[in-house]
Short mmCIF file of C-alpha atoms in Angstrom, two decimals:
data_model
loop_
_atom_site.label_atom_id
_atom_site.label_comp_id
_atom_site.label_asym_id
_atom_site.label_seq_id
_atom_site.Cartn_x
_atom_site.Cartn_y
_atom_site.Cartn_z
CA MET H 288 90.58 142.94 112.83
CA LYS H 289 87.10 142.61 114.33
CA ILE H 290 86.06 139.29 115.74
CA LYS H 291 82.38 138.60 116.16
CA PRO H 292 81.94 135.63 118.50
CA ALA H 293 78.22 135.35 117.89
CA ARG H 294 75.68 136.07 115.17
CA PHE H 295 72.01 136.92 115.55
CA VAL H 296 69.14 136.37 113.15
CA ALA H 297 65.74 138.07 113.25
CA ARG H 298 63.00 135.76 112.08
CA ILE H 299 59.47 136.57 110.98
CA LEU H 300 56.96 134.01 112.13
CA PRO H 301 53.83 133.94 109.93
CA ALA H 302 51.35 133.57 112.80
CA LEU H 303 52.87 136.28 114.97
CA ALA H 304 54.01 139.83 114.80
CA LEU H 305 57.71 140.55 114.36
CA ILE H 306 59.41 138.67 117.17
CA PRO H 307 63.21 138.90 117.30
CA ALA H 308 64.81 135.54 117.94
CA VAL H 309 68.50 135.61 118.77
CA VAL H 310 70.39 132.46 117.78
CA PHE H 311 74.00 132.23 118.90
CA ALA H 312 76.09 130.23 116.48
CA GLY H 313 78.23 127.70 118.23
CA PRO H 314 81.66 126.61 117.03
CA ALA H 315 82.00 124.55 113.89
CA LYS H 316 82.75 120.87 114.15
CA TRP H 317 86.10 121.30 112.41
CA THR H 318 88.50 124.03 111.36
CA VAL H 319 91.42 122.83 109.25
CA LEU H 320 94.23 125.38 108.99
CA ILE H 321 96.59 125.10 106.02
CA TYR H 322 99.83 127.07 106.01
CA GLY H 323 100.30 127.44 102.25
CA HIS H 324 103.99 128.28 102.25
CA ALA H 325 104.56 128.30 98.46
CA ASP H 326 106.74 131.27 97.51
CA HIS H 327 109.30 129.09 95.74
CA SER H 328 109.53 126.26 93.20
CA LEU H 329 106.21 124.72 94.31
CA THR H 330 103.96 127.69 93.51
CA THR H 331 102.18 125.81 90.74
CA ALA H 332 101.57 122.83 93.03
CA MET H 333 99.90 125.19 95.51
CA ARG H 334 97.49 126.32 92.81
CA SER H 335 96.55 122.69 92.13
CA ASP H 336 96.01 122.00 95.82
CA LEU H 337 93.78 125.05 96.26
CA LEU H 338 91.56 123.66 93.50
CA GLU H 339 91.56 120.29 95.26
CA MET H 340 90.48 121.91 98.52
CA GLU H 341 87.44 123.41 96.81
CA ARG H 342 86.20 119.93 95.97
CA ALA H 343 85.51 119.61 99.68
CA GLY H 344 84.82 123.25 100.46
CA SER H 345 83.74 124.89 103.69
CA SER H 346 80.31 124.83 105.31
CA ASP H 347 78.77 126.18 108.50
CA ASP H 348 80.17 123.20 110.38
CA PHE H 349 83.42 122.70 108.48
CA LYS H 350 86.00 125.39 107.73
CA ILE H 351 89.05 125.14 105.47
CA VAL H 352 91.23 128.17 106.13
CA VAL H 353 94.41 128.85 104.16
CA GLN H 354 97.20 131.37 104.45
CA VAL H 355 98.96 131.35 101.10
CA ASP H 356 102.09 132.99 99.77
CA ILE H 357 103.15 132.28 96.18
CA ASN H 358 105.76 133.61 93.79
CA THR H 359 103.66 135.82 91.50
CA LYS H 360 106.64 136.40 89.21
CA ILE H 361 106.89 132.86 87.86
CA ALA H 362 106.90 132.54 84.08
CA ALA H 363 103.77 130.39 83.92
CA LYS H 364 101.51 132.85 85.75
CA TRP H 365 99.83 134.09 82.54
CA PHE H 366 98.30 130.63 82.17
CA TRP H 367 96.52 130.80 85.52
CA ASP H 368 93.93 133.41 84.62
CA PHE H 369 93.25 131.82 81.23
CA LYS H 370 92.65 128.28 82.46
CA TYR H 371 91.82 128.55 86.17
CA LYS H 372 90.34 132.04 86.53
CA ILE H 373 93.04 132.86 89.06
CA ASP H 374 94.59 136.31 88.77
CA PRO H 375 98.14 136.02 90.16
CA LYS H 376 98.25 139.77 90.81
CA LYS H 377 95.55 139.31 93.45
CA PHE H 378 97.87 136.93 95.28
CA LYS H 379 100.73 139.38 95.63
CA GLY H 380 101.79 139.40 99.26
CA VAL H 381 100.41 136.96 101.83
CA LYS H 382 96.70 136.14 101.52
CA ARG H 383 94.14 134.46 103.73
CA LEU H 384 91.23 132.53 102.28
CA LEU H 385 88.17 130.65 103.44
CA ILE H 386 87.94 127.84 100.91
CA GLU H 387 84.50 127.71 99.33
CA LYS H 388 82.77 124.86 97.54
CA ASP H 389 83.18 124.34 93.81
CA THR H 390 80.39 125.80 91.72
CA GLY H 391 80.56 123.07 89.09
CA ASN H 392 83.76 123.67 87.13
CA LEU H 393 86.60 121.92 88.94
CA SER H 394 89.21 123.91 86.99
CA TYR H 395 87.94 127.33 88.10
CA PHE H 396 89.00 128.79 91.42
CA ASN H 397 85.94 129.94 93.33
CA SER H 398 87.16 131.03 96.76
CA THR H 399 87.41 134.67 97.78
CA ILE H 400 90.49 136.29 99.23
CA LEU H 401 89.75 137.88 102.60
CA GLU H 402 91.16 141.26 101.59
CA SER H 403 90.76 142.72 105.07
CA GLU H 404 93.16 140.05 106.32
CA SER H 405 95.77 140.44 103.56
CA LEU H 406 99.38 140.86 104.59
CA SER H 407 102.34 142.39 102.79
CA GLU H 408 105.19 140.40 101.26
CA ASP H 409 107.27 141.57 104.21
CA HIS H 410 105.49 138.90 106.25
CA ASN H 411 108.04 136.19 105.58
CA MET H 412 106.42 132.76 105.90
CA ASP H 413 109.73 131.44 107.29
CA ASP H 414 109.19 133.62 110.36
CA PRO H 415 107.72 131.55 113.23
CA ALA H 416 105.82 134.66 114.36
CA VAL H 417 103.94 134.70 111.03
CA LEU H 418 102.96 131.05 111.49
CA GLN H 419 101.86 131.71 115.07
CA ALA H 420 99.79 134.73 114.02
CA PHE H 421 98.01 132.70 111.34
CA ILE H 422 97.08 129.92 113.77
CA GLU H 423 95.89 132.41 116.38
CA TRP H 424 93.80 134.28 113.81
CA GLY H 425 92.32 131.11 112.32
CA MET H 426 91.30 129.65 115.67
CA ALA H 427 89.78 132.95 116.82
CA ARG H 428 88.00 133.75 113.55
CA TYR H 429 86.75 130.21 112.96
CA PRO H 430 86.34 128.53 116.36
CA ALA H 431 85.69 124.80 116.26
CA GLU H 432 85.37 121.73 118.41
CA ARG H 433 88.24 120.04 116.56
CA TYR H 434 91.29 121.40 114.76
CA GLY H 435 93.76 120.21 112.19
CA LEU H 436 96.90 121.91 110.89
CA VAL H 437 98.69 121.16 107.62
CA LEU H 438 102.15 122.63 107.01
CA TRP H 439 102.65 122.89 103.26
CA ASN H 440 106.08 123.45 101.66
CA HIS H 441 109.51 121.85 101.32
CA GLY H 442 110.80 119.64 104.12
CA ASN H 443 114.30 118.34 104.85
CA GLN H 444 114.07 116.25 108.01
CA PHE H 445 115.90 117.86 110.97
CA VAL H 446 117.42 120.50 108.67
CA GLY H 447 114.06 122.25 108.64
CA TYR H 448 110.85 123.25 106.92
CA GLY H 449 109.98 126.07 104.54
CA GLY H 450 111.85 128.35 102.17
CA ASP H 451 110.26 131.74 101.37
CA THR H 452 112.10 133.19 98.36
CA GLN H 453 110.33 136.56 98.70
CA GLU H 454 109.08 136.60 95.10
CA GLY H 455 112.24 134.91 93.88
CA THR H 456 114.64 137.48 95.34
CA LEU H 457 116.28 135.10 97.84
CA ASP H 458 118.45 132.23 96.59
CA HIS H 459 118.87 130.73 100.06
CA PRO H 460 115.76 131.33 102.18
CA MET H 461 116.15 130.60 105.86
CA GLY H 462 113.30 128.15 106.56
CA MET H 463 112.25 127.14 110.08
CA THR H 464 113.45 124.44 112.42
CA THR H 465 110.83 122.11 113.85
CA GLY H 466 111.72 123.54 117.24
CA GLN H 467 110.60 126.96 116.01
CA VAL H 468 107.43 125.43 114.56
CA ASN H 469 106.79 123.78 117.92
CA THR H 470 107.08 127.10 119.74
CA ALA H 471 104.75 128.87 117.29
CA ILE H 472 102.05 126.20 117.59
CA SER H 473 102.42 125.89 121.37
CA GLN H 474 101.98 129.62 121.93
CA ALA H 475 99.02 129.81 119.55
CA LEU H 476 97.32 126.90 121.31
CA ALA H 477 97.91 128.49 124.70
CA LYS H 478 96.30 131.73 123.54
CA ALA H 479 93.28 129.78 122.28
CA GLY H 480 93.04 127.86 125.54
CA ARG H 481 93.66 124.52 123.83
CA ASP H 482 96.08 121.76 124.78
CA LYS H 483 96.64 120.39 121.29
CA MET H 484 95.36 119.88 117.76
CA ASP H 485 93.53 116.75 116.69
CA PHE H 486 96.09 116.31 113.92
CA ILE H 487 99.15 118.02 112.47
CA GLY H 488 100.52 117.06 109.08
CA PHE H 489 103.48 118.01 106.93
CA ASP H 490 102.53 118.05 103.26
CA THR H 491 106.23 118.01 102.40
CA CYS H 492 109.14 115.67 101.86
CA LEU H 493 111.19 113.89 104.53
CA MET H 494 109.51 115.03 107.77
CA GLY H 495 108.66 111.53 109.02
CA GLY H 496 111.79 111.29 111.16
CA ALA H 497 112.63 110.27 114.70
CA GLU H 498 114.23 113.69 115.15
CA ILE H 499 110.94 115.39 114.20
CA LEU H 500 108.31 113.53 116.23
CA GLY H 501 109.53 114.81 119.58
CA ASP H 502 108.68 118.37 118.58
CA PHE H 503 105.04 117.43 117.92
CA ASN H 504 104.12 114.57 120.25
CA THR H 505 102.45 116.86 122.80
CA LEU H 506 100.81 119.10 120.18
CA CYS H 507 98.50 116.62 118.45
CA ASP H 508 96.88 113.21 118.65
CA VAL H 509 97.97 112.14 115.16
CA PHE H 510 100.97 113.29 113.13
CA PHE H 511 101.21 112.81 109.36
CA ALA H 512 104.46 112.91 107.37
CA CYS H 513 106.63 111.28 104.71
CA PRO H 514 110.04 109.86 105.69
CA GLU H 515 110.83 109.72 101.96
CA LEU H 516 110.53 112.41 99.31
CA ASP H 517 107.02 113.16 98.13
CA TYR H 518 107.31 112.64 94.39
CA GLY H 519 104.89 115.38 93.44
CA ASP H 520 101.22 115.04 94.37
CA GLY H 521 101.10 115.65 98.12
CA TRP H 522 97.86 115.28 100.04
CA ASP H 523 94.62 114.51 98.26
CA TYR H 524 92.77 117.48 99.73
CA GLY H 525 89.52 116.84 97.91
CA ALA H 526 89.14 113.28 99.17
CA THR H 527 90.70 113.78 102.61
CA LEU H 528 88.87 116.96 103.59
CA GLY H 529 85.72 115.73 101.89
CA PHE H 530 85.76 112.64 104.10
CA LEU H 531 86.30 114.72 107.22
CA LYS H 532 83.50 117.10 106.23
CA ALA H 533 81.10 114.19 105.68
CA ASN H 534 82.21 112.41 108.88
CA PRO H 535 82.95 115.18 111.41
CA ASP H 536 82.62 112.88 114.42
CA VAL H 537 85.05 110.28 113.10
CA GLU H 538 87.50 108.88 115.63
CA ILE H 539 90.88 110.44 114.91
CA LYS H 540 92.68 107.12 114.43
CA GLU H 541 90.10 106.09 111.86
CA PHE H 542 90.61 109.39 110.05
CA ALA H 543 94.36 108.71 110.08
CA LYS H 544 93.86 105.46 108.21
CA GLU H 545 91.55 107.14 105.70
CA GLU H 546 94.04 109.94 105.00
CA VAL H 547 96.85 107.47 104.35
CA GLY H 548 94.59 105.53 102.00
CA PHE H 549 93.68 108.67 100.07
CA TRP H 550 97.35 109.70 99.94
CA ASN H 551 98.32 106.28 98.62
CA ALA H 552 95.73 106.34 95.83
CA HIS H 553 96.82 109.88 94.92
CA HIS H 554 100.42 108.86 94.22
CA GLY H 555 100.99 107.01 90.97
CA GLU H 556 104.21 108.43 89.54
CA PRO H 557 106.88 105.84 88.62
CA MET H 558 108.94 106.59 91.74
CA ASP H 559 105.77 106.51 93.83
CA GLN H 560 104.95 103.04 92.62
CA THR H 561 108.24 101.70 93.94
CA HIS H 562 109.56 104.10 96.60
CA LYS H 563 106.78 106.18 98.16
CA VAL H 564 106.45 106.16 101.96
CA HIS H 565 103.85 108.10 103.96
CA ALA H 566 102.59 107.42 107.47
CA ALA H 567 100.26 108.40 110.28
CA TYR H 568 101.88 108.31 113.73
CA ASP H 569 99.97 107.80 116.98
CA MET H 570 101.39 110.38 119.37
CA ALA H 571 99.90 108.54 122.35
CA LYS H 572 102.52 105.86 121.67
CA TYR H 573 105.45 108.27 121.40
CA ASP H 574 106.65 107.84 125.00
CA ALA H 575 106.94 104.07 124.56
CA PHE H 576 108.91 104.64 121.37
CA ALA H 577 111.17 107.18 123.08
CA GLN H 578 112.01 104.79 125.91
CA SER H 579 112.79 101.91 123.58
CA PHE H 580 114.89 104.16 121.36
CA LYS H 581 116.96 105.37 124.31
CA SER H 582 117.64 101.77 125.37
CA PHE H 583 118.53 100.77 121.81
CA SER H 584 120.90 103.72 121.40
CA GLU H 585 122.62 103.01 124.71
CA GLN H 586 123.22 99.37 123.80
CA LEU H 587 124.34 100.31 120.29
CA LYS H 588 126.84 102.81 121.68
CA LEU H 589 128.27 100.20 124.04
CA TYR H 590 128.54 97.71 121.20
CA GLY H 591 130.22 100.31 119.01
CA HIS H 592 132.87 100.90 121.64
CA ALA H 593 133.52 97.19 122.14
CA ASP H 594 133.09 95.50 118.76
CA GLY H 595 131.33 97.63 116.18
CA GLN H 596 132.87 96.55 112.88
CA GLU H 597 129.60 94.90 111.83
CA VAL H 598 127.55 98.09 112.21
CA PRO H 599 128.73 100.09 109.13
CA LYS H 600 127.82 97.12 106.92
CA LEU H 601 124.35 96.86 108.48
CA ARG H 602 123.90 100.60 108.08
CA ALA H 603 124.80 100.30 104.38
CA GLU H 604 122.24 97.51 103.94
CA ALA H 605 119.41 99.50 105.55
CA THR H 606 116.84 101.36 103.46
CA HIS H 607 118.01 104.84 102.51
CA TYR H 608 115.71 107.86 102.18
CA SER H 609 115.90 111.06 100.12
CA LEU H 610 116.21 109.39 96.71
CA SER H 611 115.15 111.88 94.05
CA ASP H 612 115.05 109.55 91.05
CA ARG H 613 116.04 106.09 89.84
CA SER H 614 119.61 107.15 89.13
CA GLN H 615 120.12 107.57 92.89
CA ILE H 616 118.43 104.40 94.08
CA LYS H 617 121.76 102.71 94.76
CA SER H 618 123.41 105.78 96.26
CA PRO H 619 123.77 106.12 100.04
CA THR H 620 122.20 109.11 101.80
CA HIS H 621 122.34 110.59 105.28
CA PHE H 622 118.91 109.18 106.21
CA ILE H 623 117.96 105.55 106.76
CA ASP H 624 114.84 103.71 107.93
CA LEU H 625 115.23 103.26 111.68
CA GLY H 626 113.04 100.17 111.97
CA ASP H 627 114.75 98.43 109.07
CA PHE H 628 118.16 99.16 110.61
CA ALA H 629 117.03 97.84 114.00
CA LYS H 630 115.76 94.62 112.38
CA LYS H 631 119.13 94.08 110.74
CA ILE H 632 120.88 94.64 114.06
CA ALA H 633 118.56 92.12 115.73
CA ASN H 634 119.33 89.50 113.06
CA ALA H 635 123.10 90.04 113.21
CA SER H 636 125.66 88.36 115.45
CA VAL H 637 125.43 90.89 118.26
CA ASN H 638 125.18 90.48 122.03
CA ALA H 639 121.90 89.53 123.69
CA ASP H 640 121.24 92.96 125.23
CA LEU H 641 121.55 94.77 121.90
CA LYS H 642 119.49 92.13 120.13
CA GLN H 643 116.64 92.48 122.63
CA ALA H 644 116.80 96.29 122.57
CA SER H 645 116.58 96.17 118.76
CA LEU H 646 113.52 93.92 118.85
CA ASN H 647 111.87 96.18 121.43
CA LEU H 648 112.47 99.22 119.23
CA VAL H 649 110.98 97.55 116.16
CA GLN H 650 107.90 96.65 118.19
CA ALA H 651 107.57 100.20 119.56
CA ILE H 652 107.80 101.77 116.11
CA ASP H 653 105.24 99.36 114.70
CA GLY H 654 102.93 100.20 117.60
CA MET H 655 103.22 103.92 116.86
CA ILE H 656 102.40 103.61 113.15
CA LEU H 657 98.64 103.82 112.67
CA ALA H 658 98.86 103.36 108.90
CA LYS H 659 101.46 103.63 106.16
CA ALA H 660 101.55 103.77 102.38
CA THR H 661 104.57 102.22 100.68
CA GLY H 662 105.83 101.51 97.18
CA SER H 663 106.52 98.01 95.95
CA LEU H 664 110.20 98.20 96.95
CA ARG H 665 109.45 99.70 100.36
CA THR H 666 106.95 97.25 101.84
CA HIS H 667 109.50 96.19 104.49
CA VAL H 668 110.16 99.65 105.95
CA SER H 669 108.99 100.95 109.31
CA ALA H 670 108.20 104.40 107.83
CA LEU H 671 110.35 106.26 110.35
CA SER H 672 113.66 107.77 109.29
CA ILE H 673 116.72 108.77 111.28
CA ALA H 674 119.92 110.58 110.39
CA TYR H 675 122.95 108.29 110.10
CA PRO H 676 125.70 109.96 108.01
CA HIS H 677 127.38 107.95 105.28
CA ASN H 678 130.04 110.56 104.48
CA THR H 679 131.61 112.10 107.56
CA ASP H 680 133.28 114.97 105.66
CA ASP H 681 130.00 116.11 104.09
CA TRP H 682 128.16 115.60 107.36
CA VAL H 683 130.60 117.69 109.38
CA GLU H 684 130.64 120.49 106.81
CA HIS H 685 126.90 120.81 106.21
CA TYR H 686 124.87 119.10 108.94
CA GLU H 687 126.64 118.34 112.21
CA LYS H 688 126.35 121.76 113.82
CA LYS H 689 122.60 121.95 113.20
CA TYR H 690 122.10 118.35 114.32
CA ASP H 691 123.77 119.07 117.63
CA SER H 692 121.42 122.02 118.21
CA ILE H 693 118.05 120.23 117.87
CA SER H 694 115.97 119.07 120.83
CA PHE H 695 116.33 115.43 119.80
CA THR H 696 120.09 115.31 120.39
CA GLN H 697 119.61 117.10 123.71
CA GLY H 698 116.97 114.59 124.80
CA ILE H 699 116.19 111.02 123.73
CA GLY H 700 118.89 111.14 121.06
CA THR H 701 121.86 111.83 123.35
CA ASP H 702 123.23 108.29 123.18
CA TRP H 703 122.45 108.07 119.47
CA ARG H 704 124.51 111.21 118.86
CA GLN H 705 127.39 109.73 120.84
CA PHE H 706 127.09 106.52 118.84
CA LEU H 707 127.31 108.47 115.57
CA ALA H 708 130.61 109.92 116.76
CA LEU H 709 132.00 106.37 116.65
CA TYR H 710 131.06 105.83 113.01
CA GLY H 711 134.37 106.92 111.52
CA ALA H 712 136.33 104.83 114.01
CA MET H 713 134.21 101.73 113.34
CA SER H 714 134.71 102.09 109.59
CA ALA H 715 138.42 102.78 109.93
CA ALA H 716 138.88 99.68 112.10
CA ASP H 717 138.14 97.47 109.11
CA GLN H 718 141.38 97.57 107.10
CA THR H 719 141.22 94.24 105.28
CA ALA H 720 139.42 94.26 101.94
CA PRO H 721 137.79 91.15 100.43
CA VAL H 722 139.71 89.33 97.67
CA LEU H 723 138.02 89.22 94.26
CA SER H 724 139.26 86.75 91.62
CA ALA H 725 138.04 86.57 88.03
CA GLY H 726 136.66 83.23 86.85
CA ASN H 727 137.54 81.49 83.60
CA ASN H 728 134.82 83.20 81.56
CA SER H 729 135.65 86.66 82.85
CA ARG H 730 139.40 86.10 82.53
CA SER H 731 139.18 85.07 78.89
CA PHE H 732 137.55 88.39 78.01
CA SER H 733 139.74 90.49 80.25
CA THR H 734 141.98 93.19 78.79
CA ALA H 735 144.76 92.18 81.17
CA GLY H 736 147.99 91.64 79.25
CA ARG H 737 146.41 92.62 75.94
CA THR H 738 148.12 95.04 73.56
CA PRO H 739 146.23 97.80 71.70
CA ASP H 740 146.75 96.16 68.30
CA GLU H 741 144.74 93.06 69.20
CA PRO H 742 141.49 92.73 67.22
CA ASP H 743 138.26 94.19 68.62
CA ALA H 744 136.67 90.75 68.47
CA ALA H 745 138.82 89.76 71.40
CA PHE H 746 136.76 92.05 73.61
CA MET H 747 133.54 90.85 75.16
CA ASN H 748 130.43 90.98 72.98
CA ALA H 749 126.94 90.87 74.48
CA SER H 750 123.34 91.01 73.28
CA LEU H 751 119.86 90.30 74.62
CA ASP H 752 120.06 86.81 73.15
CA GLU H 753 123.59 86.19 74.43
CA PRO H 754 124.10 88.32 77.54
CA ALA H 755 127.50 88.84 79.07
CA VAL H 756 128.29 86.55 81.98
CA LEU H 757 130.94 87.60 84.46
CA ASP H 758 132.07 84.86 86.81
CA PHE H 759 134.25 85.41 89.82
CA SER H 760 135.01 84.19 93.31
CA VAL H 761 135.21 86.27 96.44
CA SER H 762 136.65 85.69 99.90
CA GLY H 763 136.74 87.83 103.01
CA GLU H 764 134.97 88.22 106.35
CA ASP H 765 132.90 91.27 105.41
CA VAL H 766 131.95 90.63 101.79
CA PHE H 767 129.02 92.92 101.03
CA GLU H 768 128.30 94.05 97.48
CA LEU H 769 129.58 93.84 93.91
CA SER H 770 128.86 96.17 91.01
CA ALA H 771 129.71 95.88 87.32
CA THR H 772 130.43 98.93 85.19
CA LEU H 773 130.32 99.15 81.41
CA VAL H 774 133.23 100.92 79.71
CA VAL H 775 134.54 100.98 76.15
CA PRO H 776 138.05 101.73 74.84
CA ASP H 777 138.35 105.46 74.32
CA ASN H 778 141.88 105.96 73.04
CA PRO H 779 143.60 103.53 70.63
CA ASP H 780 146.95 104.90 71.75
CA ASP H 781 146.33 104.21 75.43
CA PRO H 782 145.04 100.76 76.47
CA ASN H 783 144.23 102.07 79.95
CA GLU H 784 141.90 104.86 78.83
CA TYR H 785 138.18 104.05 78.71
CA PHE H 786 134.89 105.86 78.19
CA TYR H 787 132.46 105.32 81.08
CA ILE H 788 128.98 104.17 79.96
CA GLY H 789 127.41 103.43 83.31
CA GLU H 790 126.70 100.86 85.98
CA VAL H 791 125.02 97.77 84.54
CA GLY H 792 124.58 95.58 87.58
CA ARG H 793 124.81 95.47 91.35
CA PHE H 794 123.93 92.84 93.89
CA LYS H 795 124.62 91.97 97.47
CA ILE H 796 126.96 89.14 98.35
CA GLU H 797 125.86 87.28 101.43
CA GLN H 798 128.91 85.04 101.86
CA GLU H 799 132.19 83.88 100.36
CA GLY H 800 132.04 81.72 97.23
CA SER H 801 131.77 81.73 93.45
CA TYR H 802 129.22 83.87 91.58
CA GLU H 803 128.03 84.76 88.12
CA LEU H 804 126.77 88.20 87.16
CA GLN H 805 124.65 88.19 84.00
#
């Protein structure tokens, strides 16, 4: 690779003889590096994003540089050349591109692969050394006053980032931890003589977590990520990079707000409308967050040791992340919204020290969030996730070992990790279940005591005009939630055998008393 740090131009001046004038090109205003890690199920999405990038395009003062790896063996590849003028065969291996401006047809790919910089498929994009080499090359080849880095792929919170299937030959690619990503970026920055990037973003799912921020707080001014799944569209590269190109001197916090706005407008799928969450985090405020989180975790651990029966209920009520579709909306996951959980702790009957620590944490998170985009059912969230296992068996088998190895649990998350160890004990301490009693309406339609030869009319009938109404009373200190399930008799010879139709209703119960579920 030959790097030419300066260019010269000989000019002919009409009033003079040939006079050589040497003009040294300074750095661009911006170079945005995009690690297009797409050799897996998202190959087609990478193609769409490359076309989006061309809507902004590079210029003398603005460079969009991509390293891209796709699965050229996908079944739909024949369609690429026909519709987009992209020959998948030219993308075999790992390619580097300088994104050029559209020439008029937004569906045609116009940028040229830098063949001299092409790499073989052996360069696994899950290798931190490959990421480091790309950043070093991009910063040396396209020097700039300001830098941004976008990490494009799958994300799974602390579990990691990436997944290079090597042209579909690997069923379980290794990915990278955020600690490995941190090392790659840090070493590349050191080689370039830079302290940090202006921004770093994950165009992935689930990377907006408390466990993640600590690996990036010293590497950038602004960090972009989604604590929830990204339901398909990712960054709006045309609008976002186009804005940055047109406003190269923009203050980074103002750019953060613009990016979140573009991201929000770009996401209109049904799950986006209700459950999307994306945020820009101010890394200058990370230390204040870290201190408040440590205090909160310490107080929570002490409370868990002394009187923690309330905590599992509050954890269950908090907003859960990693919901792939509407069928899972009511299912617990291993990730919750940290700010929402802290608010619930603050509003519960806990001691004064824990209450104050919870309020301080909520304030610190809010101060760190520069902007956030949320769906209609997520307007209350803080936009920062944290791992809090709901199923200890699954957690121990699949996650615990990795969780204990990350920098978070060795640093600001030490007390949080110790608190999580109490979760099973806190849940097990609650041995008394609430008492549920059917009301008159529900009892009259109950199958209790009924023999199989009773007429079908004796069973409950319901319609839109005359919906079923289940009435009941409930008593108990920790009443939380009730769900109703629809079943139909499945075996005339066995009155206890039913066919499961599905859940038809669920709601939270705030206190003891009588209720109706319609």
